Amino acid sequence: MSVSHPALRLIDVHRTHGGGEAAVHALRGVSLEVFPGELVAVMGPSGSGKSTLLNVAGGLDRPTSGQVVIGDTDLTSLDARALAKLRRRRVGFVFQDYNLIPSLTAAENVALPLELDGERARPARRRAREALGLMGLMELADRYPDAMSGGQQQRVAIARALVGTRRLVMADEPTGALDSHTGEEVLRVLRQRCDEGASGLLVTHEARYAGWADRVVFLRDGVVVDSTGSDRPEQLLHAAR
Amino acid sequence: MSVKFGLLALLATEPMYGAQLRSEFEARTGGTWPLNVGQVYTTLGRLERDGLVESVGEPDEEGRIAYRLTDSGEATIRTWWTAPVDRSETPRDELVIKLALAVTVPGVHVAHVVQVQRAATVRHLRDLTRLKAQAPPGSDARHEHAWRLVLENHIFAAEAEVRWLDHVEADLARSSSRARPVPAGERPGRDSVPSRSPQSI
C-alpha cells in the first residue's frame, strides 16, 4: 500500500472562546489527519467541540494555537484574503440546512464557488453541469432549491462542495433534517465521492451515519478521547469480505 | 428464534426436501442463521411426530423425502404470522452484565470499558455498513431485500448500543461531577458557530 500525503492535518489545535474566568475551551489539543479517499466521522455530545473542530479544520475559524494544514499549506500562516482564496479552491462545506442560494438554480449554485474564484459564468456553469452529471443529478440542474426535496438539495450541496479543484469536504450534520432513507442516500454520495479520491470530515451524532466513515473520532470537552483506529479503506474492504 | 417456525413458513409455500429447506432458510435470512442439515432433519422429525408436517410420497432415487404442511401445520403457521414475538424473556447480554458488574466491582475503570466497547461497536457498525453498500453476490431481488433487512436490523441494534454507551458515559460523568466539582474554567461550553459568509459553501 502506498503511503499518501494527508489532505488535512490538525496538529495540537486549541480553540478558546473569550478569556479569563469566562473562557470556554472548545478544543484542547486536537490532532488528527485525513487522507485522500478517507471519510472521517467526528462524534460527541452537544458542546464537545465537534462544530468548532469542523470550522477550524475548514478555515472558517482560526485556532488559538496549533496548526491546521491543508495539503502543504499551513492555514495559520495565511492572511484573511489568502485563507478565503484557499477555501474557495480547496474546501467545501455541507450544512444541515443545505445552504443553497434560493434565487439560483442547482447548476448556478454549484458554479458559484468557481465564479467567486474569478471563473467566467459560462465555463463555470458548464463545469457545474458536468459535476452534477457525474453524480447523476443532471435532471436537477435547472431547478431552484424550493423545487427540490431535502435529499436532492443536499446532494447538490455535496456537488458544490467538491466542484472544480475542491477535494476536501466538511459536512456538519448533513443528515440532520432528513429521514432515515434520504439521509443514507446522502451518505452514500459522500462515501462515493471519497472513494473517488476526495477527503471528508463528517460531524454527526448518529452512529448509523458514522458507520459510512472509515474512521470515527470521539470528542469530549474538546479532547479526542477515542478513535476507531486507522484502518484504511483498502484494509476495510478486505475485512468486510 | 425457533427453527421450527422458519421451516413451517417455508413449507407453506411448497413441499421441500431437508437440504432445500436449509438453503432456502439461509438465503431468505441473509445467511444470518446458518443451519446444518442435521438440525433441519431433527426438527422435521419433531414436526412430523407432532402432526404439523407429513412426507410426500416415497423417497426419490437419491433417497430424499419431501415434506409438506398438514392442516394443523397450516393453522400453526397462521397463528405465528398474526401473533407478536414474545419479548418478555429478555436475552442475557454479556455487555449489559459486564457494565452492571463494572460499576459495582472496585478497581474497574468503567469509562475505559465504555470507550473500548464503543469503538468496537462503531467498527462493527462500519463493517455492516460496508457490507450493505455492496449487493450480495448472485442473489435475486427478493433475497437481496431480505438480506438488507437483516443487515439493517444489526445496524440499528449497533446504533442503539452506541447510544446506550453514550448514555452510560454521560451518567458516569454526572455522578463523578457531583462527587468532585469541576473548576469554572474547565467547564465545557457550547460549540461556537461562526456566522456564514458566501465563502462558507
JSON list of N, CA, C and O in Angstrom, two decimals, chain B residues 45-91:
[
{"chain": "B", "resi": 45, "resn": "GLY", "atom": "N", "xyz": [-38.29, -34.16, 11.97]},
{"chain": "B", "resi": 45, "resn": "GLY", "atom": "CA", "xyz": [-38.73, -35.35, 12.70]},
{"chain": "B", "resi": 45, "resn": "GLY", "atom": "C", "xyz": [-39.72, -34.98, 13.80]},
{"chain": "B", "resi": 45, "resn": "GLY", "atom": "O", "xyz": [-40.77, -35.62, 13.97]},
{"chain": "B", "resi": 46, "resn": "ARG", "atom": "N", "xyz": [-39.38, -33.90, 14.55]},
{"chain": "B", "resi": 46, "resn": "ARG", "atom": "CA", "xyz": [-40.26, -33.46, 15.64]},
{"chain": "B", "resi": 46, "resn": "ARG", "atom": "C", "xyz": [-41.59, -32.93, 15.09]},
{"chain": "B", "resi": 46, "resn": "ARG", "atom": "O", "xyz": [-42.66, -33.19, 15.63]},
{"chain": "B", "resi": 47, "resn": "LEU", "atom": "N", "xyz": [-41.50, -32.19, 13.99]},
{"chain": "B", "resi": 47, "resn": "LEU", "atom": "CA", "xyz": [-42.72, -31.62, 13.39]},
{"chain": "B", "resi": 47, "resn": "LEU", "atom": "C", "xyz": [-43.63, -32.74, 12.88]},
{"chain": "B", "resi": 47, "resn": "LEU", "atom": "O", "xyz": [-44.86, -32.66, 12.99]},
{"chain": "B", "resi": 48, "resn": "GLU", "atom": "N", "xyz": [-43.02, -33.80, 12.34]},
{"chain": "B", "resi": 48, "resn": "GLU", "atom": "CA", "xyz": [-43.80, -34.93, 11.84]},
{"chain": "B", "resi": 48, "resn": "GLU", "atom": "C", "xyz": [-44.46, -35.66, 13.02]},
{"chain": "B", "resi": 48, "resn": "GLU", "atom": "O", "xyz": [-45.65, -36.01, 12.97]},
{"chain": "B", "resi": 49, "resn": "ARG", "atom": "N", "xyz": [-43.65, -35.85, 14.09]},
{"chain": "B", "resi": 49, "resn": "ARG", "atom": "CA", "xyz": [-44.17, -36.50, 15.31]},
{"chain": "B", "resi": 49, "resn": "ARG", "atom": "C", "xyz": [-45.38, -35.73, 15.85]},
{"chain": "B", "resi": 49, "resn": "ARG", "atom": "O", "xyz": [-46.37, -36.31, 16.29]},
{"chain": "B", "resi": 50, "resn": "ASP", "atom": "N", "xyz": [-45.29, -34.36, 15.82]},
{"chain": "B", "resi": 50, "resn": "ASP", "atom": "CA", "xyz": [-46.37, -33.53, 16.36]},
{"chain": "B", "resi": 50, "resn": "ASP", "atom": "C", "xyz": [-47.52, -33.32, 15.37]},
{"chain": "B", "resi": 50, "resn": "ASP", "atom": "O", "xyz": [-48.44, -32.55, 15.64]},
{"chain": "B", "resi": 51, "resn": "GLY", "atom": "N", "xyz": [-47.42, -33.95, 14.20]},
{"chain": "B", "resi": 51, "resn": "GLY", "atom": "CA", "xyz": [-48.52, -33.88, 13.23]},
{"chain": "B", "resi": 51, "resn": "GLY", "atom": "C", "xyz": [-48.61, -32.55, 12.49]},
{"chain": "B", "resi": 51, "resn": "GLY", "atom": "O", "xyz": [-49.66, -32.19, 11.96]},
{"chain": "B", "resi": 52, "resn": "LEU", "atom": "N", "xyz": [-47.49, -31.81, 12.44]},
{"chain": "B", "resi": 52, "resn": "LEU", "atom": "CA", "xyz": [-47.52, -30.50, 11.75]},
{"chain": "B", "resi": 52, "resn": "LEU", "atom": "C", "xyz": [-47.03, -30.60, 10.29]},
{"chain": "B", "resi": 52, "resn": "LEU", "atom": "O", "xyz": [-47.39, -29.77, 9.46]},
{"chain": "B", "resi": 53, "resn": "VAL", "atom": "N", "xyz": [-46.22, -31.62, 9.99]},
{"chain": "B", "resi": 53, "resn": "VAL", "atom": "CA", "xyz": [-45.80, -31.87, 8.61]},
{"chain": "B", "resi": 53, "resn": "VAL", "atom": "C", "xyz": [-45.95, -33.36, 8.31]},
{"chain": "B", "resi": 53, "resn": "VAL", "atom": "O", "xyz": [-46.03, -34.18, 9.24]},
{"chain": "B", "resi": 54, "resn": "GLU", "atom": "N", "xyz": [-45.97, -33.68, 7.00]},
{"chain": "B", "resi": 54, "resn": "GLU", "atom": "CA", "xyz": [-46.00, -35.11, 6.61]},
{"chain": "B", "resi": 54, "resn": "GLU", "atom": "C", "xyz": [-45.16, -35.27, 5.35]},
{"chain": "B", "resi": 54, "resn": "GLU", "atom": "O", "xyz": [-44.96, -34.31, 4.59]},
{"chain": "B", "resi": 55, "resn": "SER", "atom": "N", "xyz": [-44.66, -36.49, 5.16]},
{"chain": "B", "resi": 55, "resn": "SER", "atom": "CA", "xyz": [-43.84, -36.72, 3.98]},
{"chain": "B", "resi": 55, "resn": "SER", "atom": "C", "xyz": [-44.75, -36.87, 2.77]},
{"chain": "B", "resi": 55, "resn": "SER", "atom": "O", "xyz": [-45.91, -37.28, 2.88]},
{"chain": "B", "resi": 56, "resn": "VAL", "atom": "N", "xyz": [-44.18, -36.48, 1.60]},
{"chain": "B", "resi": 56, "resn": "VAL", "atom": "CA", "xyz": [-44.96, -36.54, 0.36]},
{"chain": "B", "resi": 56, "resn": "VAL", "atom": "C", "xyz": [-44.46, -37.74, -0.42]},
{"chain": "B", "resi": 56, "resn": "VAL", "atom": "O", "xyz": [-43.35, -37.73, -0.95]},
{"chain": "B", "resi": 57, "resn": "GLY", "atom": "N", "xyz": [-45.24, -38.79, -0.49]},
{"chain": "B", "resi": 57, "resn": "GLY", "atom": "CA", "xyz": [-44.90, -39.97, -1.29]},
{"chain": "B", "resi": 57, "resn": "GLY", "atom": "C", "xyz": [-43.65, -40.69, -0.79]},
{"chain": "B", "resi": 57, "resn": "GLY", "atom": "O", "xyz": [-43.24, -40.55, 0.37]},
{"chain": "B", "resi": 58, "resn": "GLU", "atom": "N", "xyz": [-43.02, -41.42, -1.71]},
{"chain": "B", "resi": 58, "resn": "GLU", "atom": "CA", "xyz": [-41.84, -42.23, -1.39]},
{"chain": "B", "resi": 58, "resn": "GLU", "atom": "C", "xyz": [-40.56, -41.42, -1.62]},
{"chain": "B", "resi": 58, "resn": "GLU", "atom": "O", "xyz": [-40.60, -40.43, -2.34]},
{"chain": "B", "resi": 59, "resn": "PRO", "atom": "N", "xyz": [-39.44, -41.85, -1.03]},
{"chain": "B", "resi": 59, "resn": "PRO", "atom": "CA", "xyz": [-38.17, -41.18, -1.31]},
{"chain": "B", "resi": 59, "resn": "PRO", "atom": "C", "xyz": [-37.83, -41.24, -2.79]},
{"chain": "B", "resi": 59, "resn": "PRO", "atom": "O", "xyz": [-38.18, -42.22, -3.45]},
{"chain": "B", "resi": 60, "resn": "ASP", "atom": "N", "xyz": [-37.18, -40.18, -3.33]},
{"chain": "B", "resi": 60, "resn": "ASP", "atom": "CA", "xyz": [-36.81, -40.20, -4.75]},
{"chain": "B", "resi": 60, "resn": "ASP", "atom": "C", "xyz": [-35.56, -41.07, -4.93]},
{"chain": "B", "resi": 60, "resn": "ASP", "atom": "O", "xyz": [-35.09, -41.70, -3.97]},
{"chain": "B", "resi": 61, "resn": "GLU", "atom": "N", "xyz": [-35.00, -41.11, -6.19]},
{"chain": "B", "resi": 61, "resn": "GLU", "atom": "CA", "xyz": [-33.89, -42.03, -6.47]},
{"chain": "B", "resi": 61, "resn": "GLU", "atom": "C", "xyz": [-32.66, -41.70, -5.62]},
{"chain": "B", "resi": 61, "resn": "GLU", "atom": "O", "xyz": [-31.81, -42.55, -5.40]},
{"chain": "B", "resi": 62, "resn": "GLU", "atom": "N", "xyz": [-32.56, -40.43, -5.12]},
{"chain": "B", "resi": 62, "resn": "GLU", "atom": "CA", "xyz": [-31.42, -40.09, -4.26]},
{"chain": "B", "resi": 62, "resn": "GLU", "atom": "C", "xyz": [-31.76, -40.29, -2.78]},
{"chain": "B", "resi": 62, "resn": "GLU", "atom": "O", "xyz": [-30.99, -39.88, -1.90]},
{"chain": "B", "resi": 63, "resn": "GLY", "atom": "N", "xyz": [-32.91, -40.83, -2.51]},
{"chain": "B", "resi": 63, "resn": "GLY", "atom": "CA", "xyz": [-33.30, -41.12, -1.13]},
{"chain": "B", "resi": 63, "resn": "GLY", "atom": "C", "xyz": [-33.85, -39.91, -0.39]},
{"chain": "B", "resi": 63, "resn": "GLY", "atom": "O", "xyz": [-34.00, -39.93, 0.83]},
{"chain": "B", "resi": 64, "resn": "ARG", "atom": "N", "xyz": [-34.16, -38.83, -1.12]},
{"chain": "B", "resi": 64, "resn": "ARG", "atom": "CA", "xyz": [-34.66, -37.61, -0.46]},
{"chain": "B", "resi": 64, "resn": "ARG", "atom": "C", "xyz": [-36.18, -37.68, -0.28]},
{"chain": "B", "resi": 64, "resn": "ARG", "atom": "O", "xyz": [-36.88, -38.15, -1.18]},
{"chain": "B", "resi": 65, "resn": "ILE", "atom": "N", "xyz": [-36.62, -37.19, 0.87]},
{"chain": "B", "resi": 65, "resn": "ILE", "atom": "CA", "xyz": [-38.06, -37.17, 1.13]},
{"chain": "B", "resi": 65, "resn": "ILE", "atom": "C", "xyz": [-38.52, -35.72, 1.21]},
{"chain": "B", "resi": 65, "resn": "ILE", "atom": "O", "xyz": [-37.93, -34.92, 1.95]},
{"chain": "B", "resi": 66, "resn": "ALA", "atom": "N", "xyz": [-39.56, -35.41, 0.45]},
{"chain": "B", "resi": 66, "resn": "ALA", "atom": "CA", "xyz": [-40.11, -34.05, 0.53]},
{"chain": "B", "resi": 66, "resn": "ALA", "atom": "C", "xyz": [-41.19, -34.02, 1.62]},
{"chain": "B", "resi": 66, "resn": "ALA", "atom": "O", "xyz": [-41.87, -35.02, 1.86]},
{"chain": "B", "resi": 67, "resn": "TYR", "atom": "N", "xyz": [-41.28, -32.85, 2.26]},
{"chain": "B", "resi": 67, "resn": "TYR", "atom": "CA", "xyz": [-42.29, -32.68, 3.32]},
{"chain": "B", "resi": 67, "resn": "TYR", "atom": "C", "xyz": [-43.26, -31.57, 2.94]},
{"chain": "B", "resi": 67, "resn": "TYR", "atom": "O", "xyz": [-42.91, -30.64, 2.22]},
{"chain": "B", "resi": 68, "resn": "ARG", "atom": "N", "xyz": [-44.50, -31.69, 3.46]},
{"chain": "B", "resi": 68, "resn": "ARG", "atom": "CA", "xyz": [-45.48, -30.61, 3.27]},
{"chain": "B", "resi": 68, "resn": "ARG", "atom": "C", "xyz": [-46.21, -30.40, 4.60]},
{"chain": "B", "resi": 68, "resn": "ARG", "atom": "O", "xyz": [-46.15, -31.25, 5.50]},
{"chain": "B", "resi": 69, "resn": "LEU", "atom": "N", "xyz": [-46.95, -29.28, 4.70]},
{"chain": "B", "resi": 69, "resn": "LEU", "atom": "CA", "xyz": [-47.68, -28.97, 5.93]},
{"chain": "B", "resi": 69, "resn": "LEU", "atom": "C", "xyz": [-48.95, -29.81, 6.01]},
{"chain": "B", "resi": 69, "resn": "LEU", "atom": "O", "xyz": [-49.59, -30.08, 4.99]},
{"chain": "B", "resi": 70, "resn": "THR", "atom": "N", "xyz": [-49.32, -30.18, 7.21]},
{"chain": "B", "resi": 70, "resn": "THR", "atom": "CA", "xyz": [-50.65, -30.76, 7.44]},
{"chain": "B", "resi": 70, "resn": "THR", "atom": "C", "xyz": [-51.59, -29.58, 7.72]},
{"chain": "B", "resi": 70, "resn": "THR", "atom": "O", "xyz": [-51.14, -28.42, 7.83]},
{"chain": "B", "resi": 71, "resn": "ASP", "atom": "N", "xyz": [-52.89, -29.84, 7.88]},
{"chain": "B", "resi": 71, "resn": "ASP", "atom": "CA", "xyz": [-53.84, -28.77, 8.23]},
{"chain": "B", "resi": 71, "resn": "ASP", "atom": "C", "xyz": [-53.43, -28.12, 9.55]},
{"chain": "B", "resi": 71, "resn": "ASP", "atom": "O", "xyz": [-53.49, -26.90, 9.72]},
{"chain": "B", "resi": 72, "resn": "SER", "atom": "N", "xyz": [-53.01, -28.98, 10.48]},
{"chain": "B", "resi": 72, "resn": "SER", "atom": "CA", "xyz": [-52.60, -28.46, 11.79]},
{"chain": "B", "resi": 72, "resn": "SER", "atom": "C", "xyz": [-51.35, -27.57, 11.64]},
{"chain": "B", "resi": 72, "resn": "SER", "atom": "O", "xyz": [-51.22, -26.53, 12.30]},
{"chain": "B", "resi": 73, "resn": "GLY", "atom": "N", "xyz": [-50.44, -27.99, 10.76]},
{"chain": "B", "resi": 73, "resn": "GLY", "atom": "CA", "xyz": [-49.24, -27.19, 10.49]},
{"chain": "B", "resi": 73, "resn": "GLY", "atom": "C", "xyz": [-49.61, -25.83, 9.90]},
{"chain": "B", "resi": 73, "resn": "GLY", "atom": "O", "xyz": [-49.04, -24.80, 10.27]},
{"chain": "B", "resi": 74, "resn": "GLU", "atom": "N", "xyz": [-50.58, -25.83, 8.99]},
{"chain": "B", "resi": 74, "resn": "GLU", "atom": "CA", "xyz": [-51.01, -24.56, 8.39]},
{"chain": "B", "resi": 74, "resn": "GLU", "atom": "C", "xyz": [-51.62, -23.63, 9.42]},
{"chain": "B", "resi": 74, "resn": "GLU", "atom": "O", "xyz": [-51.37, -22.42, 9.43]},
{"chain": "B", "resi": 75, "resn": "ALA", "atom": "N", "xyz": [-52.40, -24.22, 10.34]},
{"chain": "B", "resi": 75, "resn": "ALA", "atom": "CA", "xyz": [-53.02, -23.40, 11.40]},
{"chain": "B", "resi": 75, "resn": "ALA", "atom": "C", "xyz": [-51.94, -22.82, 12.31]},
{"chain": "B", "resi": 75, "resn": "ALA", "atom": "O", "xyz": [-51.99, -21.64, 12.71]},
{"chain": "B", "resi": 76, "resn": "THR", "atom": "N", "xyz": [-50.91, -23.65, 12.60]},
{"chain": "B", "resi": 76, "resn": "THR", "atom": "CA", "xyz": [-49.83, -23.18, 13.49]},
{"chain": "B", "resi": 76, "resn": "THR", "atom": "C", "xyz": [-49.07, -22.00, 12.86]},
{"chain": "B", "resi": 76, "resn": "THR", "atom": "O", "xyz": [-48.77, -21.02, 13.54]},
{"chain": "B", "resi": 77, "resn": "ILE", "atom": "N", "xyz": [-48.81, -22.10, 11.56]},
{"chain": "B", "resi": 77, "resn": "ILE", "atom": "CA", "xyz": [-48.03, -21.02, 10.95]},
{"chain": "B", "resi": 77, "resn": "ILE", "atom": "C", "xyz": [-48.88, -19.75, 10.80]},
{"chain": "B", "resi": 77, "resn": "ILE", "atom": "O", "xyz": [-48.37, -18.63, 10.93]},
{"chain": "B", "resi": 78, "resn": "ARG", "atom": "N", "xyz": [-50.19, -19.93, 10.57]},
{"chain": "B", "resi": 78, "resn": "ARG", "atom": "CA", "xyz": [-51.08, -18.75, 10.50]},
{"chain": "B", "resi": 78, "resn": "ARG", "atom": "C", "xyz": [-51.08, -18.00, 11.84]},
{"chain": "B", "resi": 78, "resn": "ARG", "atom": "O", "xyz": [-51.02, -16.78, 11.88]},
{"chain": "B", "resi": 79, "resn": "THR", "atom": "N", "xyz": [-51.11, -18.78, 12.93]},
{"chain": "B", "resi": 79, "resn": "THR", "atom": "CA", "xyz": [-51.09, -18.15, 14.26]},
{"chain": "B", "resi": 79, "resn": "THR", "atom": "C", "xyz": [-49.76, -17.41, 14.48]},
{"chain": "B", "resi": 79, "resn": "THR", "atom": "O", "xyz": [-49.73, -16.32, 15.04]},
{"chain": "B", "resi": 80, "resn": "TRP", "atom": "N", "xyz": [-48.68, -18.03, 13.98]},
{"chain": "B", "resi": 80, "resn": "TRP", "atom": "CA", "xyz": [-47.35, -17.40, 14.16]},
{"chain": "B", "resi": 80, "resn": "TRP", "atom": "C", "xyz": [-47.27, -16.05, 13.45]},
{"chain": "B", "resi": 80, "resn": "TRP", "atom": "O", "xyz": [-46.76, -15.07, 13.99]},
{"chain": "B", "resi": 81, "resn": "TRP", "atom": "N", "xyz": [-47.82, -15.97, 12.23]},
{"chain": "B", "resi": 81, "resn": "TRP", "atom": "CA", "xyz": [-47.78, -14.70, 11.49]},
{"chain": "B", "resi": 81, "resn": "TRP", "atom": "C", "xyz": [-48.57, -13.61, 12.20]},
{"chain": "B", "resi": 81, "resn": "TRP", "atom": "O", "xyz": [-48.19, -12.44, 12.16]},
{"chain": "B", "resi": 82, "resn": "THR", "atom": "N", "xyz": [-49.66, -13.98, 12.85]},
{"chain": "B", "resi": 82, "resn": "THR", "atom": "CA", "xyz": [-50.53, -12.95, 13.42]},
{"chain": "B", "resi": 82, "resn": "THR", "atom": "C", "xyz": [-50.17, -12.59, 14.87]},
{"chain": "B", "resi": 82, "resn": "THR", "atom": "O", "xyz": [-50.55, -11.53, 15.34]},
{"chain": "B", "resi": 83, "resn": "ALA", "atom": "N", "xyz": [-49.45, -13.46, 15.57]},
{"chain": "B", "resi": 83, "resn": "ALA", "atom": "CA", "xyz": [-49.11, -13.17, 16.98]},
{"chain": "B", "resi": 83, "resn": "ALA", "atom": "C", "xyz": [-47.77, -12.44, 17.06]},
{"chain": "B", "resi": 83, "resn": "ALA", "atom": "O", "xyz": [-46.88, -12.68, 16.23]},
{"chain": "B", "resi": 84, "resn": "PRO", "atom": "N", "xyz": [-47.62, -11.53, 18.03]},
{"chain": "B", "resi": 84, "resn": "PRO", "atom": "CA", "xyz": [-46.31, -10.86, 18.17]},
{"chain": "B", "resi": 84, "resn": "PRO", "atom": "C", "xyz": [-45.26, -11.82, 18.72]},
{"chain": "B", "resi": 84, "resn": "PRO", "atom": "O", "xyz": [-45.61, -12.80, 19.38]},
{"chain": "B", "resi": 85, "resn": "VAL", "atom": "N", "xyz": [-43.99, -11.50, 18.45]},
{"chain": "B", "resi": 85, "resn": "VAL", "atom": "CA", "xyz": [-42.89, -12.28, 19.03]},
{"chain": "B", "resi": 85, "resn": "VAL", "atom": "C", "xyz": [-42.81, -11.94, 20.52]},
{"chain": "B", "resi": 85, "resn": "VAL", "atom": "O", "xyz": [-42.92, -10.77, 20.90]},
{"chain": "B", "resi": 86, "resn": "ASP", "atom": "N", "xyz": [-42.68, -12.94, 21.36]},
{"chain": "B", "resi": 86, "resn": "ASP", "atom": "CA", "xyz": [-42.66, -12.73, 22.81]},
{"chain": "B", "resi": 86, "resn": "ASP", "atom": "C", "xyz": [-41.35, -12.04, 23.22]},
{"chain": "B", "resi": 86, "resn": "ASP", "atom": "O", "xyz": [-40.27, -12.58, 22.99]},
{"chain": "B", "resi": 87, "resn": "ARG", "atom": "N", "xyz": [-41.48, -10.84, 23.78]},
{"chain": "B", "resi": 87, "resn": "ARG", "atom": "CA", "xyz": [-40.29, -10.10, 24.22]},
{"chain": "B", "resi": 87, "resn": "ARG", "atom": "C", "xyz": [-40.15, -10.10, 25.74]},
{"chain": "B", "resi": 87, "resn": "ARG", "atom": "O", "xyz": [-39.33, -9.36, 26.28]},
{"chain": "B", "resi": 88, "resn": "SER", "atom": "N", "xyz": [-41.02, -10.85, 26.43]},
{"chain": "B", "resi": 88, "resn": "SER", "atom": "CA", "xyz": [-40.99, -10.76, 27.90]},
{"chain": "B", "resi": 88, "resn": "SER", "atom": "C", "xyz": [-39.74, -11.44, 28.46]},
{"chain": "B", "resi": 88, "resn": "SER", "atom": "O", "xyz": [-39.28, -11.09, 29.53]},
{"chain": "B", "resi": 89, "resn": "GLU", "atom": "N", "xyz": [-39.18, -12.38, 27.72]},
{"chain": "B", "resi": 89, "resn": "GLU", "atom": "CA", "xyz": [-37.95, -13.01, 28.19]},
{"chain": "B", "resi": 89, "resn": "GLU", "atom": "C", "xyz": [-36.77, -12.31, 27.54]},
{"chain": "B", "resi": 89, "resn": "GLU", "atom": "O", "xyz": [-36.46, -12.55, 26.38]},
{"chain": "B", "resi": 90, "resn": "THR", "atom": "N", "xyz": [-36.13, -11.40, 28.29]},
{"chain": "B", "resi": 90, "resn": "THR", "atom": "CA", "xyz": [-35.01, -10.64, 27.73]},
{"chain": "B", "resi": 90, "resn": "THR", "atom": "C", "xyz": [-33.78, -11.54, 27.67]},
{"chain": "B", "resi": 90, "resn": "THR", "atom": "O", "xyz": [-33.41, -12.14, 28.68]},
{"chain": "B", "resi": 91, "resn": "PRO", "atom": "N", "xyz": [-33.17, -11.64, 26.49]},
{"chain": "B", "resi": 91, "resn": "PRO", "atom": "CA", "xyz": [-31.97, -12.48, 26.42]},
{"chain": "B", "resi": 91, "resn": "PRO", "atom": "C", "xyz": [-30.82, -11.89, 27.24]},
{"chain": "B", "resi": 91, "resn": "PRO", "atom": "O", "xyz": [-30.73, -10.67, 27.37]}
]
